[in-house]
PDB file of C-alpha atoms in Angstrom:
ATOM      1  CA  UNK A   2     -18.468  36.917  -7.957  1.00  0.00           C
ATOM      2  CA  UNK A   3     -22.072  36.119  -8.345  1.00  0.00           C
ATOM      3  CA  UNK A   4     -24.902  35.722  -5.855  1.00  0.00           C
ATOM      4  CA  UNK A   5     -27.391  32.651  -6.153  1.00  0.00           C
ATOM      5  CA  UNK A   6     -30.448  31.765  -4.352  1.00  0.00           C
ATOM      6  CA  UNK A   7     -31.521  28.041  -4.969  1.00  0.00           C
ATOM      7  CA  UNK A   8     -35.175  28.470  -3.224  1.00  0.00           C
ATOM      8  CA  UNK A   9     -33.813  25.269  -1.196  1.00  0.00           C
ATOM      9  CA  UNK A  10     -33.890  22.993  -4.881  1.00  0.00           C
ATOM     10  CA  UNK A  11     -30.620  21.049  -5.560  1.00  0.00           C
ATOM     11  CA  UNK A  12     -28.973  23.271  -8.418  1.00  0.00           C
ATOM     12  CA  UNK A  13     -26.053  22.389 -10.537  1.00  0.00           C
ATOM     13  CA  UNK A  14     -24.332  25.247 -11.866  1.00  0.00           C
ATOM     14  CA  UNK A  15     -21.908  25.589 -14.756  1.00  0.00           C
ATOM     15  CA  UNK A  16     -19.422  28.341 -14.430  1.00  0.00           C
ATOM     16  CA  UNK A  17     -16.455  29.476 -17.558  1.00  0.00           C
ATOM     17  CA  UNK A  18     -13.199  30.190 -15.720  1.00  0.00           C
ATOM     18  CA  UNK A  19     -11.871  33.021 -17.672  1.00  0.00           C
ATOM     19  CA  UNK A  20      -8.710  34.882 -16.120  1.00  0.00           C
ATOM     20  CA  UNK A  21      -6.349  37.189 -18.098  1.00  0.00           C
ATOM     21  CA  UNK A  22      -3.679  36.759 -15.755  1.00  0.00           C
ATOM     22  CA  UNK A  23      -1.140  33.399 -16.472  1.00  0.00           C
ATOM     23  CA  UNK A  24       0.413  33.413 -13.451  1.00  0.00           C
ATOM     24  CA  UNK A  25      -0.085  32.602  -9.554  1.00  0.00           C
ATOM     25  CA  UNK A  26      -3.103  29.782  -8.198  1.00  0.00           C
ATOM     26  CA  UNK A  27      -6.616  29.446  -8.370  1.00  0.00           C
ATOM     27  CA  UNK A  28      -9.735  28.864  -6.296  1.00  0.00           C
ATOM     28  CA  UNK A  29     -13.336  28.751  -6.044  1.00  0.00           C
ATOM     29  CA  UNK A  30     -13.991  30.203  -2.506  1.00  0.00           C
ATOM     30  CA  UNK A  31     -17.597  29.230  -1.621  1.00  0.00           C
ATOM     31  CA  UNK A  32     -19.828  31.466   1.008  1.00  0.00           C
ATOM     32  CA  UNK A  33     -22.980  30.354   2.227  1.00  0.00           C
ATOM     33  CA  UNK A  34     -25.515  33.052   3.752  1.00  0.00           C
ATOM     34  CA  UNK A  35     -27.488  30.693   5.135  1.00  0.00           C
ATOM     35  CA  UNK A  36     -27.019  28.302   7.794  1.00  0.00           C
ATOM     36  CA  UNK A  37     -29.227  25.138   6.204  1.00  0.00           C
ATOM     37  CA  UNK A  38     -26.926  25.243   2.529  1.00  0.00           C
ATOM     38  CA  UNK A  39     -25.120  21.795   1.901  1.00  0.00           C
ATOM     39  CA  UNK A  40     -22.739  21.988  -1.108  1.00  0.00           C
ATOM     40  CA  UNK A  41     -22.728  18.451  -2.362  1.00  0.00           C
ATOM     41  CA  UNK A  42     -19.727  18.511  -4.771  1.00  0.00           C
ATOM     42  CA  UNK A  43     -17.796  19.854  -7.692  1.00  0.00           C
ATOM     43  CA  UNK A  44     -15.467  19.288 -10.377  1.00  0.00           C
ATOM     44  CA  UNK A  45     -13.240  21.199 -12.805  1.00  0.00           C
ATOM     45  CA  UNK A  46     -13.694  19.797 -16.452  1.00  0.00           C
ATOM     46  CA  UNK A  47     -12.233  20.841 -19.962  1.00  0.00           C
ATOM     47  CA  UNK A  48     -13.141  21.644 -23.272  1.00  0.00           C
ATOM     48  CA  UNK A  49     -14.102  18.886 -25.760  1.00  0.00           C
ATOM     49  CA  UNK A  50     -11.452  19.973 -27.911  1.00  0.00           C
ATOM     50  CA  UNK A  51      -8.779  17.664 -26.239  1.00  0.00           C
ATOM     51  CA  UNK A  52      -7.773  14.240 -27.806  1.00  0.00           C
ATOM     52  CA  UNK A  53      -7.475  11.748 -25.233  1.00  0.00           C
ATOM     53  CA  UNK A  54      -4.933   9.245 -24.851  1.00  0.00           C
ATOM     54  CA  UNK A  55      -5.637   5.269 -24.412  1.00  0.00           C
ATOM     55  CA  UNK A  56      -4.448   4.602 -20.586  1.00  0.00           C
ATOM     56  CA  UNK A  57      -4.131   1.159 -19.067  1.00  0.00           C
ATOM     57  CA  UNK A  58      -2.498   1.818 -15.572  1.00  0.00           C
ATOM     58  CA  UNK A  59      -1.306  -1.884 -13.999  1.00  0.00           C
ATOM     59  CA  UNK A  60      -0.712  -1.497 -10.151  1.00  0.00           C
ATOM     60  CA  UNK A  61       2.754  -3.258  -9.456  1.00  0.00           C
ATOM     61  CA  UNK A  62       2.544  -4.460  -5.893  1.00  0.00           C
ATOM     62  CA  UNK A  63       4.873  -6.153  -3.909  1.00  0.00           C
ATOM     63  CA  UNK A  64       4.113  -7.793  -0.612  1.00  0.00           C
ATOM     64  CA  UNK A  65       6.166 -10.556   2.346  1.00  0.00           C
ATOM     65  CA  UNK A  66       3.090 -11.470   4.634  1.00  0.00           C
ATOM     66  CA  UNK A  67       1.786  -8.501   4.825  1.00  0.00           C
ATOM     67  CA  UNK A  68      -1.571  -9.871   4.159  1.00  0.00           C
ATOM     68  CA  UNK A  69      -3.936  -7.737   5.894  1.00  0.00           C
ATOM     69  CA  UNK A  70      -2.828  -5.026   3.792  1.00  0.00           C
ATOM     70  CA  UNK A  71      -3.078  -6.648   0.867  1.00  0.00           C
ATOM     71  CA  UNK A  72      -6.742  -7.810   1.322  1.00  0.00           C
ATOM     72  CA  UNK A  73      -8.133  -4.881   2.302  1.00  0.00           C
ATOM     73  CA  UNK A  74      -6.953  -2.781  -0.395  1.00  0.00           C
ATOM     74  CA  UNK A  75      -7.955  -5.101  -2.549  1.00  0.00           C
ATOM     75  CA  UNK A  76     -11.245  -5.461  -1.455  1.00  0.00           C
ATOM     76  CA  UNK A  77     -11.261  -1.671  -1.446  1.00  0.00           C
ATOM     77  CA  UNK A  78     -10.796  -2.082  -5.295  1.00  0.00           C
ATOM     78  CA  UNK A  79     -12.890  -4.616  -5.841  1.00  0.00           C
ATOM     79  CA  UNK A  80     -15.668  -1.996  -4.513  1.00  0.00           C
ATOM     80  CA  UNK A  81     -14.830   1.016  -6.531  1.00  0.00           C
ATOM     81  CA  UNK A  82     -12.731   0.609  -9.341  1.00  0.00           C
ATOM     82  CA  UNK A  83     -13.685  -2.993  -9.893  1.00  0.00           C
ATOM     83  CA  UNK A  84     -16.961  -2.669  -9.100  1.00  0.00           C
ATOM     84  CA  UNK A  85     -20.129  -3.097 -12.056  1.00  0.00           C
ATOM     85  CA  UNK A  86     -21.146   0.372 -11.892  1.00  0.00           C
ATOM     86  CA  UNK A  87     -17.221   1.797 -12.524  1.00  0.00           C
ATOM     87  CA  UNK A  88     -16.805   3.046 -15.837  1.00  0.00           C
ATOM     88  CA  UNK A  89     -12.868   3.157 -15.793  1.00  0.00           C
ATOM     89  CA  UNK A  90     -12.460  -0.902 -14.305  1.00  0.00           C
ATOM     90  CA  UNK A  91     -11.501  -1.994 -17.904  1.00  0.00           C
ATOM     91  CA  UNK A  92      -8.581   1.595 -17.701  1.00  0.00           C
ATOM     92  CA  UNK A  93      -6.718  -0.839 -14.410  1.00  0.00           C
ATOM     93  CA  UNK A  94      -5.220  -4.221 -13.786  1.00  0.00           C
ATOM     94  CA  UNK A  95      -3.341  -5.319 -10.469  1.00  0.00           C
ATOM     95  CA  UNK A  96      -0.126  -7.370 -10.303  1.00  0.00           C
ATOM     96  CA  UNK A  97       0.789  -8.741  -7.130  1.00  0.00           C
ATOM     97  CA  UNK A  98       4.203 -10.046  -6.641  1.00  0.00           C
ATOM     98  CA  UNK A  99       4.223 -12.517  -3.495  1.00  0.00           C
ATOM     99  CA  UNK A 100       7.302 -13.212  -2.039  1.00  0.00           C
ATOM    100  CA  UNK A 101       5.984 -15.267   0.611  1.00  0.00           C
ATOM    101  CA  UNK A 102       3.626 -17.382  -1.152  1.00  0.00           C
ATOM    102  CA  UNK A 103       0.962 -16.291   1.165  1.00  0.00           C
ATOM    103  CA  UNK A 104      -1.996 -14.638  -0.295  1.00  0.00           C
ATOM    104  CA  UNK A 105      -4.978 -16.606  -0.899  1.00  0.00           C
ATOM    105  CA  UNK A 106      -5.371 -17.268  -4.556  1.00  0.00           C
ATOM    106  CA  UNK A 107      -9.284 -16.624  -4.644  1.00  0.00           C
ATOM    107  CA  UNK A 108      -8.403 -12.748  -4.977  1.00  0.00           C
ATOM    108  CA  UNK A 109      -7.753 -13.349  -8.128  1.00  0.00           C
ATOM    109  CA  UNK A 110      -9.884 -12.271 -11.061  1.00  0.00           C
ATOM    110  CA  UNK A 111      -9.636 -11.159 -14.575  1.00  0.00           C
ATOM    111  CA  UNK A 112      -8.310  -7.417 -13.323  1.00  0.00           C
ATOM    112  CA  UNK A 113      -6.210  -9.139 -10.535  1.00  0.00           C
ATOM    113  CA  UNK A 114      -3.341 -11.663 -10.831  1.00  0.00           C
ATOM    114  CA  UNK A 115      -1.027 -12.691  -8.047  1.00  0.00           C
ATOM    115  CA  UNK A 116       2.332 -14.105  -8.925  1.00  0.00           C
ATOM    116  CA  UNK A 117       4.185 -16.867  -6.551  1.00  0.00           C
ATOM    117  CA  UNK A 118       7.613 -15.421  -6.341  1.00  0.00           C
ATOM    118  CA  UNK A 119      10.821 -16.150  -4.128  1.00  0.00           C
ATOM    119  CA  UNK A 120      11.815 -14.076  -0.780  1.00  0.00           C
ATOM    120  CA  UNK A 121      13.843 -11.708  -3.531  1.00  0.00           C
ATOM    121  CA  UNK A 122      13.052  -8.488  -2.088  1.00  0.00           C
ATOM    122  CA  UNK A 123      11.180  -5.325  -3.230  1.00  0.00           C
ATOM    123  CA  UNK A 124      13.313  -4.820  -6.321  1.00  0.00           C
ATOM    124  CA  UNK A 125      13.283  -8.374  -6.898  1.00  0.00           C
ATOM    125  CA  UNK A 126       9.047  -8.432  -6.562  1.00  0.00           C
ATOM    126  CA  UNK A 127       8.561  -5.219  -8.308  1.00  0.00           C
ATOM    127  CA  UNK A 128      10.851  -6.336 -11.260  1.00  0.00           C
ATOM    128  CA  UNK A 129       8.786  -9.752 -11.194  1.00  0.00           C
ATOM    129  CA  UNK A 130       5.709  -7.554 -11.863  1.00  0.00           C
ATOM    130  CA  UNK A 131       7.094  -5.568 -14.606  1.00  0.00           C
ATOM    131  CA  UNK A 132       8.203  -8.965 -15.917  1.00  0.00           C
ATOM    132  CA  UNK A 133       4.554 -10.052 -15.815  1.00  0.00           C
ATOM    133  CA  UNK A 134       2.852  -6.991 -16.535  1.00  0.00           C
ATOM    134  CA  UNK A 135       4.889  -6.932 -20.144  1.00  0.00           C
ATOM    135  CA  UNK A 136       4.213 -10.491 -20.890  1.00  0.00           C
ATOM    136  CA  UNK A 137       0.501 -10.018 -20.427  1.00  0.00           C
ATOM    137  CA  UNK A 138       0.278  -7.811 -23.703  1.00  0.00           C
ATOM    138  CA  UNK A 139      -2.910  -6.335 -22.430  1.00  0.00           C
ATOM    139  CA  UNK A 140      -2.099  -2.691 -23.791  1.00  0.00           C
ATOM    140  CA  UNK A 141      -0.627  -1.188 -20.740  1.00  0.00           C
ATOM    141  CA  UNK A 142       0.649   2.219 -20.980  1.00  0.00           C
ATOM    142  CA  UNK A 143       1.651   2.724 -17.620  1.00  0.00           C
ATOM    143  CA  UNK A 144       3.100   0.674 -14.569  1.00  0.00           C
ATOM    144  CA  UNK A 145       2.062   1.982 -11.028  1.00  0.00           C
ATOM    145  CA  UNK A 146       4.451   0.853  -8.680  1.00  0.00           C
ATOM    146  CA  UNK A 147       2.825   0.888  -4.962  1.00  0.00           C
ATOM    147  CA  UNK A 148       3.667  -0.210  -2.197  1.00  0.00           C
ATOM    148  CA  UNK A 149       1.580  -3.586   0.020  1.00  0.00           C
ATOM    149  CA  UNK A 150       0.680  -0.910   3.281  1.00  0.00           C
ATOM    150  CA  UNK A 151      -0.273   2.361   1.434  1.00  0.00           C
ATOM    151  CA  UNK A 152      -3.610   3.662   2.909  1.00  0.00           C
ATOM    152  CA  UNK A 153      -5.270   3.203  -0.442  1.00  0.00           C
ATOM    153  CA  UNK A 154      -8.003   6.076  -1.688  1.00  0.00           C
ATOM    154  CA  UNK A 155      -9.254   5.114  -4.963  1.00  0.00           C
ATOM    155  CA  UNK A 156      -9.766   8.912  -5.751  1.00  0.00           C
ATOM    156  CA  UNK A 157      -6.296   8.905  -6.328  1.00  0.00           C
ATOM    157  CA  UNK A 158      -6.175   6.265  -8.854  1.00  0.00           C
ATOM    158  CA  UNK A 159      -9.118   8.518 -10.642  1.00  0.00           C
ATOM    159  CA  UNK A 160      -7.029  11.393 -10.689  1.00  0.00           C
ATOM    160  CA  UNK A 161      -4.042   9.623 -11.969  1.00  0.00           C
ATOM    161  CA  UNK A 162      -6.214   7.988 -14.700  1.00  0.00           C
ATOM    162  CA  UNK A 163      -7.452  11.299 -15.984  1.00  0.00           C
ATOM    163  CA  UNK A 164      -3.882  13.259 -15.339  1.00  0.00           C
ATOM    164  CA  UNK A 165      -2.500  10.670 -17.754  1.00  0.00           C
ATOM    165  CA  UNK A 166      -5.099  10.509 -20.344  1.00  0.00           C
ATOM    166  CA  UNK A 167      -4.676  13.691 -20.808  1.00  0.00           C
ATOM    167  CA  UNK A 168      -1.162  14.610 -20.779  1.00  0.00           C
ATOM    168  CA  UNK A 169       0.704  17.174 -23.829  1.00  0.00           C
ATOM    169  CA  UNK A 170       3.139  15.904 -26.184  1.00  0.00           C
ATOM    170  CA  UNK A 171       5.495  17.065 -24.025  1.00  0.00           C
ATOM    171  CA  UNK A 172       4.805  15.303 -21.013  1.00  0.00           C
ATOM    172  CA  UNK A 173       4.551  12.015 -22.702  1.00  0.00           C
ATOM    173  CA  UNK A 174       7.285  10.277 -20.734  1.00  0.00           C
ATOM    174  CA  UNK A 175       6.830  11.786 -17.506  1.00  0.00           C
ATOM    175  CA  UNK A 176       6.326   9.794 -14.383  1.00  0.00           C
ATOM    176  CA  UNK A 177       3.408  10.989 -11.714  1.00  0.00           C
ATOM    177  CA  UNK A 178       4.694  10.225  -8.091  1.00  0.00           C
ATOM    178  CA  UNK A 179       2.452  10.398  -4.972  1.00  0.00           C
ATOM    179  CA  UNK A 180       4.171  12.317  -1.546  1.00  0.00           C
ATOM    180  CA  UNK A 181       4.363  10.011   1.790  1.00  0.00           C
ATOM    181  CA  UNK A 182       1.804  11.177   4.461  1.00  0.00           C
ATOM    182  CA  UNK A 183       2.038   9.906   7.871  1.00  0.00           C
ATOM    183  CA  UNK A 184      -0.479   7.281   9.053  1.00  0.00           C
ATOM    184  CA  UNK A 185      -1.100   8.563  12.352  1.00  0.00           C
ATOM    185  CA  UNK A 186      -0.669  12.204  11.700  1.00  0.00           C
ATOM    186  CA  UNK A 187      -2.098  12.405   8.456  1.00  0.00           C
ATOM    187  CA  UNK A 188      -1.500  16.342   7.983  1.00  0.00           C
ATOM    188  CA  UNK A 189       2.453  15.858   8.115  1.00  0.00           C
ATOM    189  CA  UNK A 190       3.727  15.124   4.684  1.00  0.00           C
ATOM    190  CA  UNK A 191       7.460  13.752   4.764  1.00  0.00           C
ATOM    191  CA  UNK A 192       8.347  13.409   0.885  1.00  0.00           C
ATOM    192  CA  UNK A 193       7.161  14.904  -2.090  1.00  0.00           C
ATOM    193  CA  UNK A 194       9.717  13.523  -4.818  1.00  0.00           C
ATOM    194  CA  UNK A 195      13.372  13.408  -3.754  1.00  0.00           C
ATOM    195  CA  UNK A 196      16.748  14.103  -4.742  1.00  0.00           C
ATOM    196  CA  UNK A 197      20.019  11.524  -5.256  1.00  0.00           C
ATOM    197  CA  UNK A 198      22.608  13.806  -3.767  1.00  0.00           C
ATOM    198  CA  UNK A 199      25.183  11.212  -4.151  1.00  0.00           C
ATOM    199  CA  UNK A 200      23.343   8.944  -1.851  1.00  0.00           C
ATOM    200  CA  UNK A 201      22.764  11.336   0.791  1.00  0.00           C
ATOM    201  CA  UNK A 202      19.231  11.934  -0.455  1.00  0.00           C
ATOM    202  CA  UNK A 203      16.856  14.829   0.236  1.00  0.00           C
ATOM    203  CA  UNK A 204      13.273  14.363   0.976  1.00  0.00           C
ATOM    204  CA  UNK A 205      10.912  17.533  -0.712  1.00  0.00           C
ATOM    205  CA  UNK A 206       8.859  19.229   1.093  1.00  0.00           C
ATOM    206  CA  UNK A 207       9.180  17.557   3.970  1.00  0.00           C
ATOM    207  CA  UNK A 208       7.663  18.239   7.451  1.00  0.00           C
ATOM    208  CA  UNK A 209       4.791  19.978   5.802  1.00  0.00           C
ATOM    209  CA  UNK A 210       1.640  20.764   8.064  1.00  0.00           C
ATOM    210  CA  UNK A 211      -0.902  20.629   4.744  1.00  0.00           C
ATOM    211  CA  UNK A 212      -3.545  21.693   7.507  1.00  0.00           C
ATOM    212  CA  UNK A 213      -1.949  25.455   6.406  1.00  0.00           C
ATOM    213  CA  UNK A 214      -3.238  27.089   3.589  1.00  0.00           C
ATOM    214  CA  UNK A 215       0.015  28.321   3.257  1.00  0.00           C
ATOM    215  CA  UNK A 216       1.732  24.873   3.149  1.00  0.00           C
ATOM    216  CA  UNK A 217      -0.775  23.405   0.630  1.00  0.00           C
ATOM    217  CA  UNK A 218       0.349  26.481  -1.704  1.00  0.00           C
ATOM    218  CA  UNK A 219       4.314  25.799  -1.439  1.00  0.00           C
ATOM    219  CA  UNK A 220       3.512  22.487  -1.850  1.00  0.00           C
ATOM    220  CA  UNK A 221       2.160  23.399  -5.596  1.00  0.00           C
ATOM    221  CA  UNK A 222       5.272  24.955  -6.274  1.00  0.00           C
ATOM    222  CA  UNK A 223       7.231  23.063  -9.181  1.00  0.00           C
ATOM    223  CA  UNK A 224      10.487  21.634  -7.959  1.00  0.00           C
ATOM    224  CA  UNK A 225      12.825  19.703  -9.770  1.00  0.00           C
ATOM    225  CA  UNK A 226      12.780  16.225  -8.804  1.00  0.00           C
ATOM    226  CA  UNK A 227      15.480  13.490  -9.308  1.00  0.00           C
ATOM    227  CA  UNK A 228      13.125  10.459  -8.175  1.00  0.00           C
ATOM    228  CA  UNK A 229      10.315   9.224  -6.712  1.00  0.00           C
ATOM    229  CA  UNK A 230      10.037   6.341  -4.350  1.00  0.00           C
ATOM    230  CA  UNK A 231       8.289   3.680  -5.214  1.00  0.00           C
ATOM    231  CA  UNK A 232       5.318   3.793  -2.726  1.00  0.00           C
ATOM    232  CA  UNK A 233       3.026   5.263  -5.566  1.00  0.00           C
ATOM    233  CA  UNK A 234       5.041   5.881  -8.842  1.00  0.00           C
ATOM    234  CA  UNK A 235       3.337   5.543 -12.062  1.00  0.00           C
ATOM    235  CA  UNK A 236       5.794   5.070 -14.974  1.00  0.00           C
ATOM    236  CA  UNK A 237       5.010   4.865 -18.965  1.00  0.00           C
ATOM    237  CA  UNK A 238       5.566   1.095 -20.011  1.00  0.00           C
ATOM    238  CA  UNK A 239       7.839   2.503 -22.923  1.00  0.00           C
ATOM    239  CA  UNK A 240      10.574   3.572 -19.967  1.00  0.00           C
ATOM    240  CA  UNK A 241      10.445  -0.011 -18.611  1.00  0.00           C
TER     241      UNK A 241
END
């Protein structure tokens, strides 16, 4: 616990987070005794000591005129992770798979190709971007299957970028799935990873209110999953 008094100058602080105990979660719980502070941000940040790995994340999407979608996460992209300033554009590439010949072809770029492709589905269109994604040979490590109608936040990209870059030797195969929050209630979480149950399948964690502090903690607990659907599902290119 420390006090600090910032004489109402912008600070940034740097803080070691030491604990002897291994297990249980952990927080930085921030007071203010004063009714004019404005905390502008933070971030948790490691050592130099880790290696990182080369990551090349290509977005698989597939989409059947659902342009408006489409265009607006794309121009979302083209904003942020596309953008001049980014310094992780050259880390992602998107595939689009269009199985109704729809999009407008100007979207295109050198981070963004869109494939014509018949009415074969979503496993047809997401195979057709796998298909493309490996004969592009542009050093992809991982595919990110999403889905055309995902509310996209490019935060999450950011966070999957840096998850995978720097994963252990032990993790080097794993996949990184996103949970399924509702659109119009955006606190109620109905899937976090699933399992087959002979068809039957079970949705984790589902019906979560992640407004409780309580449900954001049990939704940190590990659980063994058995898939993840493939509305955000980022999979190493050596497992495809």
């Amino acid at each position: 616990e420390e006090y600090i008094d910032t004489n109402g100058e912008v600070q940034w602080r740097s803080y070691d987070y030491n604990t002897e105990l291994s297990n249980g979660m952990y927080a930085v719980m921030i007071l203010s005794l004063d009714e004019c502070t404005e905390f502008f941000g933070g971030y948790y940040y490691t050592n130099d000591n880790l290696s990182i790995r080369d990551t090349r994340i290509a977005i698989n999407i597939c989409t059947f005129k659902r342009e408006k979608y489409v265009y607006k996460n794309l121009n979302k992209l083209n904003n942020t992770i596309f953008a001049k300033n980014s310094d992780c554009k050259d880390n992602f590439l998107v595939y689009i798979s269009d199985n109704a010949q729809t999009l407008d072809a100007s979207f295109e770029s050198e981070h963004i190709k869109i494939s014509k492709n018949k009415n074969v589905g979503g496993a047809g269109g997401f195979t057709r971007g796998m298909i493309e994604i490996m004969n592009d040979n542009r050093d992809v490590s991982h595919v990110l299957m999403m889905d055309d109608d995902v509310v996209l936040l490019p935060e999450s990209l950011y966070r999957t970028y840096r998850i995978l870059s720097l994963l252990k030797e032990q993790y080097i195969d794993a996949f990184v799935g996103g949970a399924m929050l509702r659109t119009d209630d955006q606190w109620f979480q109905t899937e976090a990873g699933g399992t087959w149950n002979s068809g039957q399948l079970i949705s984790h964690k589902q019906g979560l209110d992640l407004r409780s502090l309580d449900a954001c903690l049990y939704n940190e607990v590990e659980e063994g999953c058995e898939f993840n659907a493939w509305w955000y599902c980022a999979v190493p290119i050596k497992c495809i």
